[in-house]
Coordinates of C-alpha atoms in Angstrom, one line a residue:
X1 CA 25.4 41.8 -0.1
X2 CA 24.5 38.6 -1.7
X3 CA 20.4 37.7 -1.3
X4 CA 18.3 34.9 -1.2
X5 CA 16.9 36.2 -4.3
X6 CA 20.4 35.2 -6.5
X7 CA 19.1 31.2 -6.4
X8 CA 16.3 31.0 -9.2
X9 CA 13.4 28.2 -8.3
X10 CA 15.1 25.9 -11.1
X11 CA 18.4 26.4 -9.5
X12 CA 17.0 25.5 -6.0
X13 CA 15.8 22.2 -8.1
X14 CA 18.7 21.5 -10.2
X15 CA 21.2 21.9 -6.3
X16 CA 18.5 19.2 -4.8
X17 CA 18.5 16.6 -7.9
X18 CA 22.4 16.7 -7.2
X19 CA 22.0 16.3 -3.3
X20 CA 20.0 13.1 -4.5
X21 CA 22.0 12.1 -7.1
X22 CA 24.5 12.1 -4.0
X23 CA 22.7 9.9 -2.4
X24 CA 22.0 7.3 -4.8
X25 CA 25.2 7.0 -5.5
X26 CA 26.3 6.0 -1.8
X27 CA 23.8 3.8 -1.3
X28 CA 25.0 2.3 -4.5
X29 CA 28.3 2.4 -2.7
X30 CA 29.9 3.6 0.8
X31 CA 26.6 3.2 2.4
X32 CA 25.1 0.3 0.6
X33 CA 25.4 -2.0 3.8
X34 CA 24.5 0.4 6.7
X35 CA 21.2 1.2 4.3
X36 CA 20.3 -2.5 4.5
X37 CA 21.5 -3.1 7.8
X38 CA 18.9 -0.6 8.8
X39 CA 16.3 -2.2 6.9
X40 CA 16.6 -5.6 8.2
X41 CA 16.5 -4.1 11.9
X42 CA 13.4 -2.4 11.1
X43 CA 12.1 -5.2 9.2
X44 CA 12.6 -7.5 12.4
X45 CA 11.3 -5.0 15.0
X46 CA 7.7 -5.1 13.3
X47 CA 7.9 -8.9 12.5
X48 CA 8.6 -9.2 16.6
X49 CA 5.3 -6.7 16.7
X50 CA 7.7 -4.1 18.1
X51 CA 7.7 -0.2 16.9
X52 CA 10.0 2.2 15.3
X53 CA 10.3 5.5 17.2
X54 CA 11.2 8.2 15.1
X55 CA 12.6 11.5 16.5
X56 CA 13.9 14.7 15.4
X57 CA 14.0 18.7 15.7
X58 CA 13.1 21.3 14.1
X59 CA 13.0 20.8 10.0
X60 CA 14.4 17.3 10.9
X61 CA 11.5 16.9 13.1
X62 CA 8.8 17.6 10.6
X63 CA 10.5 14.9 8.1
X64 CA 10.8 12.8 10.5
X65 CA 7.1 12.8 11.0
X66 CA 6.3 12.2 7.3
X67 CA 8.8 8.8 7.6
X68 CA 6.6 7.2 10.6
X69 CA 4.1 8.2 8.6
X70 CA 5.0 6.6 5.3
X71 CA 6.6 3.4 7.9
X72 CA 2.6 2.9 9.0
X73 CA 1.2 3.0 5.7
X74 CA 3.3 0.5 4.1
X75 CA 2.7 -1.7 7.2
X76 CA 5.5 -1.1 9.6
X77 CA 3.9 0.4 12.7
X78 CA 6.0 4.1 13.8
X79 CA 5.6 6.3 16.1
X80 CA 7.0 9.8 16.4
X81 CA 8.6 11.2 19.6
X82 CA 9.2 14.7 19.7
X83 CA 12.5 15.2 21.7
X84 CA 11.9 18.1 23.9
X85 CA 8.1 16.4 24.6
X86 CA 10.3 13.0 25.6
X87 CA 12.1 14.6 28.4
X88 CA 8.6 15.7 29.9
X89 CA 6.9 12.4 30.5
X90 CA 6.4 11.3 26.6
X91 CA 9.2 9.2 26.5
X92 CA 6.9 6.5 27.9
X93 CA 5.7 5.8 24.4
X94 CA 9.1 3.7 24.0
X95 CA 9.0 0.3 25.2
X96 CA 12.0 -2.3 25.6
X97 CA 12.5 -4.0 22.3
X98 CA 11.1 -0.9 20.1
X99 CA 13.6 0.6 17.9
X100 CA 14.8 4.5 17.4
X101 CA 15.2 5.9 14.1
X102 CA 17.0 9.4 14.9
X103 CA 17.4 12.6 12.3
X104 CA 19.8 15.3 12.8
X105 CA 22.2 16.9 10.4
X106 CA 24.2 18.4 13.1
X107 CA 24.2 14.9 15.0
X108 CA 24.7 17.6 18.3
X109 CA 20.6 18.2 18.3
X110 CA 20.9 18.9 22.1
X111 CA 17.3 17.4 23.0
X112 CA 18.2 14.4 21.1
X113 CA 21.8 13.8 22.7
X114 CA 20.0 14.4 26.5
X115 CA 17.9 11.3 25.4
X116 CA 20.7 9.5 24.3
X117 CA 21.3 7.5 27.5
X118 CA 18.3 7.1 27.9
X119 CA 17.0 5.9 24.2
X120 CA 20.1 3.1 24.4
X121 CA 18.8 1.6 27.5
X122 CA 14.8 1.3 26.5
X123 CA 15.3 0.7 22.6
X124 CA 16.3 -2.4 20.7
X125 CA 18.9 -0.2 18.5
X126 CA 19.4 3.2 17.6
X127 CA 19.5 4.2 13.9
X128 CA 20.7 7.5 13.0
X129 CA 20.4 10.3 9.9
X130 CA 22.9 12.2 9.8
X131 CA 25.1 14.6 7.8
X132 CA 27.9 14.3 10.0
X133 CA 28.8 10.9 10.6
X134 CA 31.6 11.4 13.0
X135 CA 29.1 13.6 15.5
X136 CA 28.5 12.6 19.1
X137 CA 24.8 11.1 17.7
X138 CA 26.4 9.0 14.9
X139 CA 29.3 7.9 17.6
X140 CA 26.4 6.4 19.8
X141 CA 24.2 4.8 17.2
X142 CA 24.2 1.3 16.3
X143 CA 23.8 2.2 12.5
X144 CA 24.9 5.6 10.8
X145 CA 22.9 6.9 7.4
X146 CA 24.9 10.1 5.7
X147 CA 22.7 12.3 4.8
X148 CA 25.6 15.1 4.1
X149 CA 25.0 16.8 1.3
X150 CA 27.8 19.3 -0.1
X151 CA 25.1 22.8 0.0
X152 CA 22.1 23.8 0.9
X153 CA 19.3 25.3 -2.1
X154 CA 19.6 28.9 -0.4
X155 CA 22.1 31.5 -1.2
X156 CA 23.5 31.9 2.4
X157 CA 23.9 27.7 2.4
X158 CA 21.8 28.3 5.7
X159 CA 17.8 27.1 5.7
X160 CA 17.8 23.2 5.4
X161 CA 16.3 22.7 1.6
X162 CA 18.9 20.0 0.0
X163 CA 19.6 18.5 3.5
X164 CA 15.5 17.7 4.6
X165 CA 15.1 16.7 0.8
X166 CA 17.5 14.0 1.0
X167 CA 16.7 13.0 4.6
X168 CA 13.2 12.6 3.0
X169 CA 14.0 10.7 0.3
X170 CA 16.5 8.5 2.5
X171 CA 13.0 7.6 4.9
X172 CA 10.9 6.5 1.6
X173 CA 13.7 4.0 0.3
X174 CA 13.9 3.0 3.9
X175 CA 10.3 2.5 4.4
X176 CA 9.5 0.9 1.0
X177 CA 12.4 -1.4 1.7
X178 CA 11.2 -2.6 5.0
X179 CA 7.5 -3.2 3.0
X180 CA 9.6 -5.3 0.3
X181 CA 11.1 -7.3 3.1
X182 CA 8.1 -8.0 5.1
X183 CA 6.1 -9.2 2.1
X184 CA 3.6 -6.3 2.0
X185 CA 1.2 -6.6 -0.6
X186 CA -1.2 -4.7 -2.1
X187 CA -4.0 -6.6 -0.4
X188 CA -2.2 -5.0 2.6
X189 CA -1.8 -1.7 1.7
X190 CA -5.6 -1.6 0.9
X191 CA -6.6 -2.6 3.8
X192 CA -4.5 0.3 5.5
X193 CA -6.5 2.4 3.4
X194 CA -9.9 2.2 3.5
X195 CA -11.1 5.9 2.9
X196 CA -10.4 8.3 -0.1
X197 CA -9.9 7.1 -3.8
X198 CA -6.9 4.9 -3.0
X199 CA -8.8 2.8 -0.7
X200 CA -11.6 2.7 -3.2
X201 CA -9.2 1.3 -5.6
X202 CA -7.8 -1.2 -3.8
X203 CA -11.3 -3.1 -2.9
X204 CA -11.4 -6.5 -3.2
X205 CA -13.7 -7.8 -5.3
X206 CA -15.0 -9.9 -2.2
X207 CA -15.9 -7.0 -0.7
X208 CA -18.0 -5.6 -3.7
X209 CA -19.6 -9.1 -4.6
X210 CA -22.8 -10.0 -4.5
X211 CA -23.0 -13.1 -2.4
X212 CA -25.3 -15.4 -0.6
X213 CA -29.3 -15.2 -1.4
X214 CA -28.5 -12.2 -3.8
X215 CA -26.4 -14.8 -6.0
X216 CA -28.4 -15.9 -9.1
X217 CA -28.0 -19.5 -9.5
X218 CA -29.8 -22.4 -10.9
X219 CA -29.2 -26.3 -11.1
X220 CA -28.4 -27.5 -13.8
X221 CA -31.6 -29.4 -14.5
X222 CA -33.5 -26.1 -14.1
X223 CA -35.8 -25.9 -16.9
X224 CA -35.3 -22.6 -19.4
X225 CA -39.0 -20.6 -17.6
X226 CA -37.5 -20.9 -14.0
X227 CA -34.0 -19.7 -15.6
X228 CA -35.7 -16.8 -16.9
X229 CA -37.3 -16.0 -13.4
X230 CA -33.8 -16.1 -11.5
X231 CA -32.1 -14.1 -13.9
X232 CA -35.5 -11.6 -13.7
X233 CA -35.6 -11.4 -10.0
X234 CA -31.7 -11.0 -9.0
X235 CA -31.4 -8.2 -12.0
X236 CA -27.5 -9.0 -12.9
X237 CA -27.5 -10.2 -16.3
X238 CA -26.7 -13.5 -15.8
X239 CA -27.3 -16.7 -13.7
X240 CA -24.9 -19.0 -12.6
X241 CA -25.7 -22.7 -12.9
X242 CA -23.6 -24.7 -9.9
X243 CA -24.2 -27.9 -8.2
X244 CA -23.1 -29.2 -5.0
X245 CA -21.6 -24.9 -4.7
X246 CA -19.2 -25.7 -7.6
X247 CA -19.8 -23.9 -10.9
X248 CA -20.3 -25.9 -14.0
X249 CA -21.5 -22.6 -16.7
X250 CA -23.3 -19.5 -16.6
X251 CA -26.0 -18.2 -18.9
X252 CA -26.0 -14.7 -20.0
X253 CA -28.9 -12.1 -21.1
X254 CA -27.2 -12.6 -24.6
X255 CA -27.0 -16.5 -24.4
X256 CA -30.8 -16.1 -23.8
X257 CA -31.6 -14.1 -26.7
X258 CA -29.8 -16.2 -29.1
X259 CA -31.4 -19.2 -28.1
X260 CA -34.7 -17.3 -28.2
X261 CA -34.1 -16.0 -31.8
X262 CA -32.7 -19.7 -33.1
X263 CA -35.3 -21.6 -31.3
X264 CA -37.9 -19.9 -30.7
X265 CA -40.9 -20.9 -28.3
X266 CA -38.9 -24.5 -28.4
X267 CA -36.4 -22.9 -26.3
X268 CA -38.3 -22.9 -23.3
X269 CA -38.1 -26.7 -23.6
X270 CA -34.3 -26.5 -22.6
X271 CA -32.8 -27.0 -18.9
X272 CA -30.0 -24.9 -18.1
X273 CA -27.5 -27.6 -18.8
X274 CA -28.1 -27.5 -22.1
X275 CA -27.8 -23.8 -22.8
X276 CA -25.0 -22.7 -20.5
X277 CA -21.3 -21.3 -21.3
X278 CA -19.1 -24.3 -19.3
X279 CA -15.8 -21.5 -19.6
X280 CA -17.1 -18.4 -18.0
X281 CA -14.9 -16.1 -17.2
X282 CA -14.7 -15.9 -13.2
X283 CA -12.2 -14.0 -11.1
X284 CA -10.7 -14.6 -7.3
X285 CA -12.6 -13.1 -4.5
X286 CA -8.9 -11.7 -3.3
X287 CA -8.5 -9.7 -6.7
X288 CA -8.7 -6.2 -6.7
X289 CA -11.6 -4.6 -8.1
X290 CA -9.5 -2.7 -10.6
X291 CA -8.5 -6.1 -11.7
X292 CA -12.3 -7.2 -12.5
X293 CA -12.5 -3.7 -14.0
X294 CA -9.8 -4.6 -16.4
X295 CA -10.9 -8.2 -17.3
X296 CA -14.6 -7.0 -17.9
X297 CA -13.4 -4.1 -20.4
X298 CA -10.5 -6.7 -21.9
X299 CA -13.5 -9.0 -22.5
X300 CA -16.6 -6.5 -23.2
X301 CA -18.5 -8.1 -20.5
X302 CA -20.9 -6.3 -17.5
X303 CA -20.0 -9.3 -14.8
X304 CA -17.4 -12.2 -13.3
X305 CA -18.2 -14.8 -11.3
X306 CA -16.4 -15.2 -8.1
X307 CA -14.9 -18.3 -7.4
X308 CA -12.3 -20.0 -5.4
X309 CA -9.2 -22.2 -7.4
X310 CA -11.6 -25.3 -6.8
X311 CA -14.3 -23.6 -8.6
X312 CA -16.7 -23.2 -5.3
X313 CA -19.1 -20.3 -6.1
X314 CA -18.7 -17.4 -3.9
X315 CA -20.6 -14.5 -5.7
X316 CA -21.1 -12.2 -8.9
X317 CA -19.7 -9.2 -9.2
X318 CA -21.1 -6.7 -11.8
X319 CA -20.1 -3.6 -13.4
X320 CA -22.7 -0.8 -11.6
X321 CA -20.9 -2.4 -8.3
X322 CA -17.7 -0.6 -9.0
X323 CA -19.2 2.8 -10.6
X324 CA -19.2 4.0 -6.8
X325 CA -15.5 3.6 -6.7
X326 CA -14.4 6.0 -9.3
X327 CA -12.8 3.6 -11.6
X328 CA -14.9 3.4 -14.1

């Protein structure tokens, strides 16, 4: 008698890169224009601030969790409906206009096909993931995704392995899809995630800056003593010299040394005008902060000026300001 023990761990692998490979090649092909028939429905239910329900059993179910899942983080709002929970008072969640996005391999999932009337007359459209696209589920859906795949990874072609991996990977191309077609950016995606290392990584640099009073900045008739005082008392390295809130030039702890050891004691006799670097490098306050992170270690420099395209100063960020974040 033949055991689940006759499929190695690279043979369950090698049967689930072929389920994909499947898969690619339909929606390279037969299923090319269902896929982005799907997409654009789900891209115009969360443009019309609508939801995507997602529902399924058992292992389908569980996958069909992680897609709302991965549909909210890339900025399409999902919700999951659990179909046996629907029928006892949760189908309230779905609202007229909201679309269903339906997995089953069987497409005979009984909880989902006693919903079906049901889901047809609340929901926008009804997209379904199945492996068996002439089912009762797939006849009644407005748009049919094969997932079929030709065995399951398991010696008694029984537990779904291939089947929930290609379902899966069917939900992330959906999903990032939908994110290409909305326009969703990595500003967006940052602010979606504000906690853990990702969301450190994708701080903008107007959220790290220093701005307002803690800005150092000086006019640029601001004699070289008072210079020297601002640069002392805000502790960044620099000072930014700006008039009328536009930047004209920075000077720099090294700018000041130089003139120090050239000039000497005449140096003091300077105004800021005079000494400052008029090509500063500066960054946009919607940048990431791993973008100023790059620029400052591309140009060996400990801090960027913040400024908007017309130059307005907005803040200084500095290099202990992103230690905090892990990225450096």
């Amino acid at each position: 008698m033949e055991t689940a023990n006759s499929i190695t761990p690279s043979d369950l692998v090698r049967i689930e890169a072929a389920a994909l490979e499947s898969l690619a090649a339909r929606l390279d092909g037969s299923m090319h224009q269902a896929f982005h028939d799907a997409a654009q429905r789900l891209a115009a239910c969360a443009n019309n601030r609508q939801r995507v329900v997602v529902t399924g059993m058992g292992k389908s179910g569980l996958i069909a969790q992680k897609i709302a899942a991965t549909l909210n983080s890339t900025g399409t709002p999902a919700q999951f409906l659990h179909p046996a929970e629907a029928i006892h008072g949760d189908l309230g969640m779905l609202t007229r206009g909201d679309l269903v996005l339906a997995l089953s391999y069987s497409g005979q999932t009984e909880e989902i096909l006693r919903l079906l009337e049901l889901l047809k007359r609340l929901g926008d459209a009804l997209i379904t993931m199945t492996g068996e696209p002439q089912s009762a589920l797939a006849q009644a859906s407005d748009v049919v995704l094969d997932c079929s795949v030709s065995r399951e990874a398991c010696t008694l072609n029984l537990a779904p392995t291939a089947s929930t991996t290609v379902m899966l990977a069917l939900g992330d191309a959906l999903a990032i899809e939908v994110a290409r077609l909305r326009g969703f950016r990595s500003e967006d995606f940052a602010q979606l995630h504000p906690g853990g290392k990702l969301g450190k990584r994708l701080r903008l640099v107007s959220q790290l800056m220093h701005a307002g009073d803690t800005i150092p900045v000086v006019a640029p008739s601001t004699p070289m003593p008072e210079v020297i005082h601002e640069m002392s008392r805000k502790r960044l390295g620099i000072t930014t010299v700006a008039e009328d809130g536009r930047l004209l030039g920075i000077i720099s702890d090294g700018d000041l040394r130089r003139l120090l050891e050239r000039e000497q004691a005449q140096a003091l006799s300077r105004t800021a005008a005079e000494v400052m670097n008029t090509a500063p490098q500066t960054i946009a306050p919607d940048a990431l902060a791993s973008s100023a992170l790059a620029v400052m270690e591309e140009r060996k420099i400990t801090s960027l000026v913040v400024v908007t395209k017309d130059k307005r100063l907005q803040g200084v960020l500095h290099l202990h300001d992103l230690w905090g974040l892990e990225l450096v």
